[in-house]
XYZ file of C-alpha atoms in Angstrom:
661
model
C -26.236 18.021 12.967
C -26.069 14.878 15.049
C -26.944 11.303 14.218
C -27.241 8.330 16.554
C -25.815 4.944 15.613
C -28.651 2.494 16.313
C -26.901 -0.407 14.596
C -23.258 -0.076 13.595
C -23.244 -2.654 10.833
C -20.114 -4.699 10.179
C -16.670 -3.088 10.132
C -18.258 0.330 9.648
C -15.646 3.086 9.739
C -15.288 6.769 8.965
C -13.126 7.330 5.859
C -12.050 10.232 3.702
C -10.425 10.305 0.264
C -7.624 10.069 -0.810
C -6.746 9.169 2.762
C -3.525 9.619 4.688
C -0.899 10.277 2.011
C 2.769 11.135 2.390
C 3.707 8.690 5.182
C 4.304 5.495 3.188
C 8.033 5.560 4.023
C 7.322 5.172 7.759
C 4.694 2.454 7.391
C 1.487 4.483 7.552
C -0.946 3.271 4.856
C -3.321 5.651 3.079
C -6.469 3.902 4.336
C -9.494 5.700 2.873
C -12.323 3.904 1.031
C -11.520 0.564 -0.618
C -13.981 1.484 -3.374
C -13.157 5.120 -4.027
C -15.592 5.354 -6.960
C -18.681 4.541 -4.883
C -17.438 6.664 -1.981
C -16.759 9.750 -4.100
C -20.026 9.399 -6.039
C -21.939 9.335 -2.738
C -20.348 12.658 -1.799
C -21.080 14.155 -5.222
C -24.726 13.098 -4.906
C -25.233 15.043 -1.638
C -23.258 18.084 -2.775
C -20.045 17.452 -0.804
C -16.479 17.627 -1.971
C -15.477 14.191 -3.312
C -13.112 13.546 -0.406
C -15.431 14.544 2.473
C -15.701 12.123 5.386
C -18.304 9.388 5.009
C -18.949 5.818 6.138
C -17.778 2.487 4.742
C -19.511 -0.726 5.853
C -18.709 -4.346 5.030
C -21.596 -6.717 4.120
C -23.990 -5.313 6.756
C -24.711 -1.587 6.734
C -25.580 0.760 9.622
C -28.880 2.116 10.943
C -28.691 5.842 11.776
C -31.239 8.177 13.415
C -30.919 11.837 12.340
C -31.588 14.693 14.735
C -32.397 17.169 11.930
C -33.475 17.064 8.318
C -30.663 15.597 6.263
C -29.685 14.687 2.723
C -27.845 11.371 2.374
C -26.740 8.989 -0.348
C -25.952 5.270 -0.184
C -23.731 3.664 -2.814
C -21.606 0.571 -3.317
C -22.716 -3.051 -3.014
C -26.237 -4.300 -3.726
C -28.022 -3.844 -0.386
C -31.577 -2.783 0.600
C -31.856 0.826 1.814
C -34.850 2.270 3.671
C -35.844 5.547 5.324
C -38.351 4.936 8.132
C -39.071 1.547 6.600
C -39.722 2.809 3.068
C -37.372 1.556 0.343
C -35.247 4.222 -1.376
C -32.798 4.215 -4.268
C -29.047 3.919 -4.073
C -26.769 6.358 -5.941
C -29.333 9.153 -5.501
C -29.687 11.956 -2.928
C -32.271 11.015 -0.289
C -34.085 13.308 2.139
C -34.296 12.043 5.709
C -36.681 13.956 8.016
C -35.740 15.033 11.534
C -35.994 11.953 13.746
C -35.925 9.675 10.705
C -33.935 6.452 10.473
C -31.753 5.492 7.533
C -31.237 1.725 7.421
C -28.658 0.105 5.139
C -29.263 -3.634 5.185
C -27.250 -6.740 4.388
C -25.677 -7.051 0.963
C -27.928 -9.401 -0.969
C -26.450 -9.140 -4.443
C -23.019 -8.419 -5.826
C -20.298 -6.508 -4.024
C -18.963 -6.347 -0.496
C -18.995 -2.769 0.809
C -21.574 0.013 1.052
C -20.963 3.736 1.525
C -22.982 6.466 3.224
C -22.433 10.190 2.624
C -24.255 12.932 4.536
C -24.596 16.477 3.213
C -21.975 18.609 4.952
C -19.666 15.645 5.526
C -18.951 13.885 8.811
C -16.879 15.730 11.382
C -13.923 13.597 12.501
C -10.574 14.423 14.064
C -7.594 14.338 11.726
C -4.463 12.308 12.415
C -1.367 12.989 10.286
C -3.456 15.046 7.910
C -6.443 12.754 7.378
C -9.533 11.541 9.212
C -9.458 8.133 7.504
C -9.753 5.276 9.995
C -6.860 2.832 10.286
C -8.239 0.362 12.813
C -5.025 -1.661 13.136
C -3.175 1.515 14.134
C -6.110 2.696 16.263
C -6.207 6.194 14.804
C -8.359 8.351 12.538
C -12.119 8.418 12.111
C -14.260 7.862 15.196
C -11.749 7.201 18.001
C -9.659 5.044 15.680
C -12.151 2.183 15.653
C -15.224 0.725 13.996
C -18.578 2.213 14.950
C -20.527 0.825 17.906
C -24.171 1.073 18.908
C -24.731 4.267 20.885
C -22.058 6.292 19.077
C -23.041 9.823 18.107
C -21.731 11.291 14.857
C -21.811 14.931 13.811
C -21.536 16.752 10.492
C -19.944 19.959 9.312
C -22.087 22.901 8.311
C -23.385 22.673 4.739
C -21.338 24.712 2.276
C -23.186 27.503 0.463
C -22.359 26.057 -2.938
C -23.538 22.552 -1.973
C -25.936 21.216 -4.627
C -27.242 17.625 -4.405
C -27.531 15.814 -7.731
C -28.443 12.426 -9.116
C -25.667 10.179 -10.409
C -25.929 9.283 -14.125
C -26.375 5.558 -14.633
C -23.297 5.408 -16.863
C -21.174 6.539 -13.903
C -22.383 3.787 -11.530
C -19.712 1.089 -11.115
C -20.605 -2.342 -12.476
C -20.613 -5.105 -9.865
C -20.327 -8.795 -10.621
C -19.168 -12.110 -9.170
C -16.820 -12.744 -12.086
C -14.323 -9.892 -12.207
C -11.873 -8.726 -14.833
C -9.204 -6.434 -13.379
C -6.704 -4.396 -15.390
C -3.071 -4.788 -14.317
C 0.323 -3.698 -15.555
C 3.331 -5.997 -15.714
C 5.798 -5.690 -12.856
C 7.606 -4.966 -10.755
C 8.835 -8.594 -10.535
C 8.326 -10.626 -13.687
C 9.917 -13.337 -15.785
C 12.537 -14.582 -16.238
C 14.198 -13.147 -13.103
C 11.656 -14.271 -10.518
C 8.874 -16.204 -12.260
C 9.012 -18.555 -15.229
C 7.260 -17.572 -18.442
C 4.726 -20.291 -17.701
C 4.112 -18.756 -14.256
C 3.277 -15.382 -15.813
C 1.004 -17.055 -18.370
C -0.752 -18.760 -15.471
C -1.329 -15.418 -13.723
C -3.244 -14.184 -16.779
C -4.960 -17.476 -17.665
C -6.288 -18.315 -14.194
C -9.670 -17.534 -12.683
C -8.535 -16.942 -9.106
C -11.046 -17.399 -6.297
C -11.403 -14.826 -3.526
C -10.596 -16.419 -0.151
C -12.810 -15.783 2.868
C -9.772 -14.620 4.865
C -9.608 -11.206 3.173
C -9.917 -7.677 4.530
C -8.765 -4.094 4.001
C -5.099 -5.075 4.334
C -5.321 -7.472 1.417
C -7.543 -9.769 -0.627
C -6.249 -13.316 -0.444
C -6.711 -15.424 -3.577
C -6.859 -19.153 -4.231
C -4.963 -20.299 -7.291
C -2.133 -22.446 -8.636
C 1.327 -22.447 -7.098
C 4.115 -20.931 -9.223
C 7.009 -23.114 -10.397
C 9.419 -20.189 -9.786
C 12.496 -19.225 -11.771
C 14.785 -19.373 -8.701
C 15.524 -22.076 -6.170
C 15.603 -19.663 -3.229
C 15.837 -16.003 -2.251
C 19.466 -16.117 -1.086
C 20.190 -13.684 1.743
C 16.534 -12.589 1.597
C 15.234 -16.037 2.595
C 14.907 -19.697 1.685
C 11.719 -19.462 -0.400
C 12.024 -18.210 -4.011
C 9.352 -15.572 -3.303
C 11.719 -13.840 -0.851
C 13.566 -10.681 -1.929
C 15.413 -7.880 -0.183
C 12.708 -5.637 1.223
C 11.309 -2.978 -1.078
C 8.243 -0.747 -1.134
C 4.870 -2.109 -2.240
C 2.104 -0.440 -4.218
C -1.535 -0.650 -3.213
C -2.998 -3.128 -5.688
C 0.171 -5.213 -6.047
C -0.336 -8.969 -6.394
C 1.983 -10.027 -3.593
C 3.130 -13.651 -3.453
C 3.767 -14.293 0.247
C 5.406 -17.620 -0.298
C 3.061 -19.395 -2.699
C -0.024 -17.432 -1.626
C -1.202 -14.549 -3.856
C -2.623 -11.502 -2.036
C -3.883 -8.249 -3.563
C -2.618 -5.534 -1.225
C -5.316 -3.126 -0.027
C -5.326 0.470 1.268
C -4.550 -0.719 4.804
C -1.748 -2.977 3.569
C 1.988 -2.790 4.390
C 4.235 -0.262 2.695
C 7.392 -2.389 2.746
C 8.096 -6.087 2.503
C 10.244 -8.865 1.137
C 8.017 -10.711 -1.334
C 7.741 -10.553 -5.127
C 4.814 -8.975 -7.005
C 4.445 -10.009 -10.685
C 1.615 -7.579 -11.584
C -0.051 -4.508 -10.105
C -3.650 -3.325 -10.451
C -3.784 0.056 -12.188
C -4.935 2.951 -9.995
C -8.288 3.407 -11.762
C -9.228 -0.256 -11.148
C -8.304 -0.538 -7.462
C -11.886 0.274 -6.477
C -12.730 -3.286 -7.478
C -10.697 -4.654 -4.549
C -13.287 -3.167 -2.198
C -16.121 -5.101 -3.828
C -14.458 -8.518 -4.162
C -16.542 -11.023 -2.209
C -15.430 -14.472 -0.947
C -16.128 -16.979 -3.696
C -15.946 -14.408 -6.512
C -13.616 -15.154 -9.408
C -10.884 -12.777 -10.554
C -9.219 -12.717 -13.971
C -6.235 -10.388 -14.448
C -6.002 -8.584 -17.793
C -2.692 -7.015 -18.845
C -2.945 -3.451 -20.168
C -0.412 -0.956 -21.406
C 0.568 1.564 -18.766
C -0.190 4.504 -21.054
C -3.697 3.159 -21.764
C -4.798 2.921 -18.125
C -7.824 5.045 -17.249
C -7.386 8.164 -15.137
C -8.038 7.522 -11.416
C -9.110 11.151 -10.964
C -12.163 10.714 -13.182
C -15.573 9.564 -11.949
C -17.298 9.624 -15.326
C -17.104 7.565 -18.488
C -13.330 8.024 -18.707
C -12.954 5.948 -15.526
C -14.692 3.018 -17.287
C -16.001 1.727 -13.934
C -19.453 1.049 -15.414
C -18.000 -1.425 -17.931
C -17.464 -4.877 -16.381
C -15.086 -6.065 -19.112
C -11.492 -4.900 -19.562
C -10.670 -4.354 -23.221
C -6.983 -4.659 -23.994
C -4.598 -5.535 -26.802
C -2.149 -6.808 -24.180
C 0.401 -5.415 -21.771
C 3.624 -3.524 -22.392
C 5.509 -6.760 -23.034
C 8.572 -5.690 -21.055
C 8.211 -7.885 -17.943
C 7.788 -4.727 -15.898
C 11.327 -3.479 -16.579
C 10.959 -0.005 -18.089
C 14.659 0.844 -18.235
C 18.222 -0.124 -17.285
C 21.431 1.853 -16.998
C 24.699 -0.017 -17.355
C 27.258 1.657 -15.125
C 29.591 0.816 -12.247
C 26.370 0.327 -10.286
C 23.618 -1.020 -12.566
C 20.268 0.760 -12.217
C 17.009 -1.059 -12.994
C 13.721 0.826 -13.318
C 10.656 -1.312 -12.638
C 6.976 -0.532 -13.163
C 4.710 -0.964 -10.143
C 1.288 -0.091 -11.487
C 0.724 3.021 -13.559
C 1.624 5.307 -10.638
C 4.900 3.944 -9.219
C 8.442 3.450 -10.470
C 10.723 1.203 -8.405
C 14.398 2.129 -8.830
C 16.788 -0.717 -7.947
C 20.566 -0.569 -7.581
C 23.014 -3.377 -8.220
C 22.469 -7.106 -7.954
C 20.352 -9.061 -5.482
C 22.832 -8.736 -2.633
C 22.906 -7.059 0.763
C 25.386 -4.208 0.349
C 25.277 -1.029 2.427
C 26.938 0.835 -0.445
C 23.732 0.260 -2.426
C 21.653 1.650 0.445
C 23.927 4.710 0.411
C 23.155 5.177 -3.280
C 19.434 4.893 -2.538
C 19.824 7.556 0.142
C 21.507 9.931 -2.285
C 18.767 9.406 -4.885
C 16.074 9.869 -2.242
C 17.487 13.227 -1.177
C 18.028 14.405 -4.768
C 14.452 13.634 -5.878
C 13.095 15.123 -2.666
C 15.037 18.327 -3.294
C 13.923 18.462 -6.944
C 10.272 18.128 -5.799
C 8.875 17.493 -9.291
C 5.234 18.375 -9.823
C 3.089 15.272 -9.347
C 5.410 13.591 -6.799
C 3.380 11.765 -4.130
C 5.701 9.570 -2.048
C 9.303 8.377 -1.772
C 9.837 5.050 -0.013
C 13.341 3.564 0.319
C 14.018 -0.159 0.624
C 17.223 -2.120 1.078
C 18.557 -1.449 -2.432
C 15.647 0.426 -3.981
C 13.572 3.594 -3.957
C 9.919 3.569 -4.931
C 8.639 6.808 -6.420
C 4.878 7.292 -6.338
C 3.560 9.895 -8.754
C 0.315 11.218 -10.177
C 0.144 9.937 -13.782
C -2.319 12.714 -14.678
C 0.286 15.338 -13.743
C 3.585 13.614 -14.559
C 3.579 10.821 -17.173
C 5.850 7.867 -16.431
C 8.081 8.726 -19.405
C 8.691 12.203 -18.023
C 9.554 10.780 -14.624
C 12.045 8.328 -16.142
C 13.708 11.143 -18.067
C 13.999 13.184 -14.882
C 15.428 10.210 -12.961
C 18.081 9.790 -15.652
C 19.143 13.405 -15.231
C 19.208 13.036 -11.437
C 21.298 9.856 -11.708
C 23.867 11.624 -13.869
C 24.242 14.331 -11.221
C 24.466 12.092 -8.123
C 27.682 12.534 -6.123
C 30.059 9.724 -5.288
C 28.550 7.944 -2.283
C 31.724 6.129 -1.201
C 32.403 8.906 1.317
C 28.825 9.016 2.619
C 28.557 10.115 6.241
C 25.119 10.442 7.790
C 23.651 10.996 11.266
C 23.376 7.613 12.947
C 22.051 7.410 16.476
C 22.796 4.507 18.796
C 19.421 3.265 20.077
C 19.633 0.738 22.906
C 16.384 -1.166 23.492
C 15.228 -3.810 25.975
C 14.617 -7.318 24.615
C 12.626 -10.042 26.342
C 14.213 -13.128 24.785
C 11.822 -15.852 23.598
C 8.966 -13.807 25.070
C 5.751 -15.646 26.085
C 3.734 -13.553 23.624
C 5.824 -14.840 20.706
C 5.439 -18.397 21.935
C 1.665 -17.824 21.974
C 1.755 -16.485 18.399
C 3.623 -19.590 17.233
C 1.092 -21.848 18.964
C -1.803 -19.974 17.347
C -0.113 -20.438 13.985
C 0.244 -24.169 14.544
C -3.383 -24.548 15.591
C -4.970 -22.237 13.045
C -2.688 -22.050 9.999
C -0.079 -24.766 9.749
C 1.203 -27.286 12.275
C 3.920 -28.994 10.198
C 6.034 -25.964 9.274
C 9.819 -26.502 9.572
C 10.103 -23.480 11.911
C 7.619 -24.897 14.393
C 7.342 -25.327 17.302
C 10.329 -23.090 18.162
C 11.590 -20.367 15.821
C 14.885 -19.924 17.661
C 15.836 -23.563 17.162
C 15.001 -23.154 13.472
C 17.303 -20.116 13.287
C 20.081 -22.144 14.944
C 19.683 -24.947 12.402
C 19.506 -22.577 9.409
C 22.796 -20.952 10.388
C 24.723 -24.041 11.454
C 25.202 -22.847 15.046
C 26.025 -25.275 17.830
C 23.300 -24.207 20.259
C 20.451 -21.746 20.758
C 22.767 -19.934 23.174
C 24.817 -19.018 20.105
C 21.710 -17.436 18.598
C 21.232 -15.430 21.799
C 24.851 -14.274 21.885
C 24.806 -13.268 18.212
C 21.640 -11.166 18.543
C 22.832 -9.366 21.695
C 26.335 -8.760 20.296
C 25.063 -7.148 17.078
C 24.539 -3.526 16.047
C 21.564 -3.492 13.676
C 21.481 -0.621 11.176
C 17.991 0.614 10.220
C 17.724 0.494 6.417
C 13.967 0.965 6.106
C 10.923 1.888 8.194
C 7.390 0.572 8.029
C 8.479 -2.988 7.238
C 5.412 -4.185 9.125
C 3.601 -0.875 9.657
C 4.027 2.131 11.958
C 7.722 2.891 12.019
C 8.748 -0.765 12.182
C 12.417 -1.010 11.187
C 13.999 -3.418 8.761
C 17.583 -3.585 9.990
C 20.703 -5.661 9.414
C 23.854 -6.162 11.509
C 26.774 -3.975 10.484
C 29.116 -6.908 11.078
C 28.270 -9.670 8.532
C 29.311 -12.276 11.131
C 26.217 -11.280 13.111
C 23.840 -11.672 10.158
C 21.672 -14.637 10.979
C 19.814 -15.765 7.849
C 16.344 -17.334 8.007
C 13.336 -17.694 5.777
C 9.881 -16.214 6.276
C 6.716 -18.066 7.255
C 4.836 -19.611 4.317
C 1.962 -18.928 4.616
C 2.272 -15.918 6.891
C 0.968 -15.714 10.449
C -2.466 -14.184 10.958
C -1.442 -12.693 14.339
C 1.772 -11.196 15.675
C 2.038 -9.374 19.030
C 2.862 -5.685 18.923
C 6.641 -5.074 19.059
C 7.600 -8.693 18.556
C 11.167 -8.925 17.251
C 11.899 -11.303 14.400
C 14.434 -12.214 11.736
C 13.631 -12.855 8.082
C 16.292 -13.313 5.446
C 19.277 -11.372 6.816
C 17.049 -8.729 8.385
C 15.597 -7.962 11.779
C 12.232 -6.291 12.289
C 10.299 -4.871 15.232
C 6.581 -5.208 14.520
C 4.986 -1.782 14.950
C 1.555 -3.169 15.854
C -0.504 -6.332 16.064
C -1.186 -7.936 12.714
C 0.016 -10.591 10.291
C 3.713 -11.384 9.886
C 6.316 -13.825 8.696
C 9.653 -13.164 10.447
C 11.065 -15.805 12.806
C 10.613 -14.701 16.440
C 13.486 -14.069 18.847
C 11.624 -11.970 21.438
C 9.739 -8.762 22.143
C 10.676 -5.164 22.939
C 9.041 -1.894 23.916
C 6.955 0.372 21.670
C 8.453 1.980 18.562
C 5.283 4.003 17.835
C 3.874 6.667 20.163
C 0.174 5.862 20.409
C -0.287 8.975 22.560
C 0.717 11.232 19.659
C 0.497 14.233 19.395
C 1.359 14.093 23.109
C 5.115 13.804 23.621
C 6.594 10.677 25.220
C 10.226 10.513 26.432
C 12.470 9.169 23.671
C 10.156 10.293 20.857
C 10.649 13.540 18.976
C 7.972 16.206 19.184
C 5.770 16.118 16.084
C 6.724 12.536 15.198
C 4.989 9.383 16.471
C 7.764 7.076 15.210
C 10.816 6.383 17.375
C 13.448 5.319 14.842
C 15.127 6.985 11.866
C 16.958 5.719 8.801
C 20.550 4.692 9.676
C 19.900 4.384 13.420
C 21.904 1.560 15.016
C 19.842 -0.709 17.284
C 21.403 -2.787 20.044
C 19.750 -4.851 22.770
C 20.006 -5.381 26.492
C 18.181 -8.301 28.144
C 15.113 -7.929 30.369
C 12.653 -10.444 31.736
C 9.132 -10.729 30.327
C 7.778 -9.135 33.515
C 10.226 -6.231 33.313
C 9.241 -5.619 29.714
C 5.544 -5.487 30.607
C 6.327 -2.808 33.204
C 8.321 -0.807 30.635
C 5.501 -1.063 28.116
C 2.999 0.104 30.707
C 5.221 3.079 31.564
C 5.429 4.148 27.932
C 1.668 3.703 27.445
C 1.203 6.034 30.412
C 3.507 8.637 28.864
C 6.593 7.900 30.930
C 10.026 6.685 29.816
C 10.387 3.123 28.595
C 14.014 2.087 28.969
C 15.150 3.495 25.614
C 18.715 4.849 25.537
C 19.636 7.104 22.583
C 23.082 8.522 21.807
C 23.854 10.735 18.812
C 26.541 9.661 16.348
C 27.404 9.231 12.667
C 27.859 6.393 10.191
C 30.719 6.537 7.693
C 30.497 4.226 4.707
C 34.263 4.508 4.150
C 34.991 3.411 7.718
C 32.539 0.530 7.334
C 34.180 -0.605 4.099
C 37.590 -0.491 5.823
C 36.203 -2.664 8.644
C 34.929 -5.222 6.127
C 38.286 -5.336 4.375
C 40.263 -5.803 7.585
C 38.004 -8.681 8.654
C 37.476 -10.206 5.207
C 38.989 -13.592 6.034
C 36.878 -14.334 9.119
C 33.759 -12.932 7.411
C 34.288 -15.271 4.458
C 34.762 -18.225 6.825
C 31.521 -17.390 8.646
C 29.591 -17.049 5.402
C 30.932 -20.369 4.125
C 29.629 -22.253 7.168
C 26.339 -20.390 7.026
C 25.919 -21.148 3.325
C 26.517 -24.857 3.909
C 23.854 -24.952 6.641
C 21.472 -22.976 4.419
C 21.988 -25.477 1.588
C 21.439 -28.440 3.884
C 18.139 -26.960 5.072
C 17.044 -26.210 1.514
C 17.801 -29.799 0.450
C 15.808 -31.110 3.414
C 12.881 -28.886 2.447
C 13.000 -30.104 -1.131
C 13.100 -33.758 -0.057
C 10.127 -33.181 2.238
C 8.078 -31.548 -0.549
C 8.096 -28.172 1.208
C 8.373 -26.236 -2.055
C 5.196 -27.901 -3.264
C 3.171 -26.492 -0.347
C 0.342 -24.379 -1.775
C -0.050 -22.160 1.277
C -3.813 -21.798 0.678
């Protein structure tokens, strides 16, 4: 069956549930419906499987003309729904005659997003195992974009066992403008990152939903933390900065002083602290938060969280209040092992455990330990395992709490830890990847100017990020910044730092590790493949989007947008260019030369990428550090003094009191 899009509505996309799972470690978000309860109930109502493709619209719904008789259901936010001008009910199967028009109007009551399911389910091309639309990545759904007037959608044939049914009222999610949302403590609590008073404030505050919110994250307006630390050390100048680790959907991410609830199109990896995480069964509420709504976080015990697999009373979506005796009371730390390398197990919602090694330092030996744990858990393949995402000194393990309780996972991780081999002799494949770099590229200058005009004009890193990097590191000139970047070999420690195979990398030689802080608040726009430094790390932005690293230039694509077509330099079957432990180095090109290279790659030709196979030996690296210990210590001393001077200047200027909202 076909249907014509007469009016697309606002941000209307094709989604499926649970979305694109299994690619978190390379920066591909799950996408899927923000409100999975309403989406799945719409499918149940028309007799589809819960995860069948349907539509999600924001504020304004679509108008669709059906070629044949159809059964549809509209759920979600309070919006008028008509068939050929006659009002019909939401959360019920509706018959639309051949030639009839279903019209989902503008949300007039509570909520933000509406959902449309059609019996048989929409037919959409899959990308990496799912048809969910990720508009920022330009894939999934209907040509990787929002719907437009004139589009034609089609459905699958109706299954023989398809039986439409009405949705019981006690299953319909309760919408409001004053939300209570259940969260678990962690991963980053008091007293390590936040003060006790900060955590009390998180639970005692009625946060306001900011208008600048979308599927990547819901920005909130609320009080600024006092913070338990003065800075983030090697991770950055602001106390919110940490060495990059994996995020959970639903994490309350403090990007500087700004709290953001990460959504299903949010980043998989980043360097900011998250004091609490929305439990899986309550994340549907993020999709219905409307600008101006209030949000109150309620701490619950991990073991008492509702099951996200349920759609009935057990899900508790129809009850607006969250009833709780309090959280787990452990600051999100669910276990520690005292050994030569300390292991900390942190809770990140009721469906993630974040395993951290050692202290808050940049140490490749810790990344080697993470690698060993990653491989061991992957080989064990416990039932209920969903994703494994390594960070700088951590591994996040996503699991299905209905299949594998958190306690069982912790017990298994203890057994795996006991059996891990000595990683001091780690040797892994490590390719040399030489990429072009347009230094101080015009596109990055434009992004900085946009930031100054639209976000913040008085930031210490404006108007020129490279000068800020020079000052932060106590270098004599910006030419020294240039020489340091081009002399360095950057080892890839994580992927997906800012989506789509974007590397987080650090120089192997500590004397090349330029340390900066991240934007606070973050940029709203960053050009695709901009290259920046944040903390002691370098990142290549995989796509356009927000960002916070200090710009040094721009390079060619690290994600094959022509996938599954093969492009020179990219492996067959993989749209991402880089791998863990690759070593990136740069050669200079002009802005014009880079544009030509980018055009060549977009056309399916080579793009100036030079790759040579090799290996990385941790023992050899440790020997290098030892033989150069004196000059490394001297470099770090000068860098630390410059860092302290900048921090003192920030404090005197009131920078740490900036709210960022």
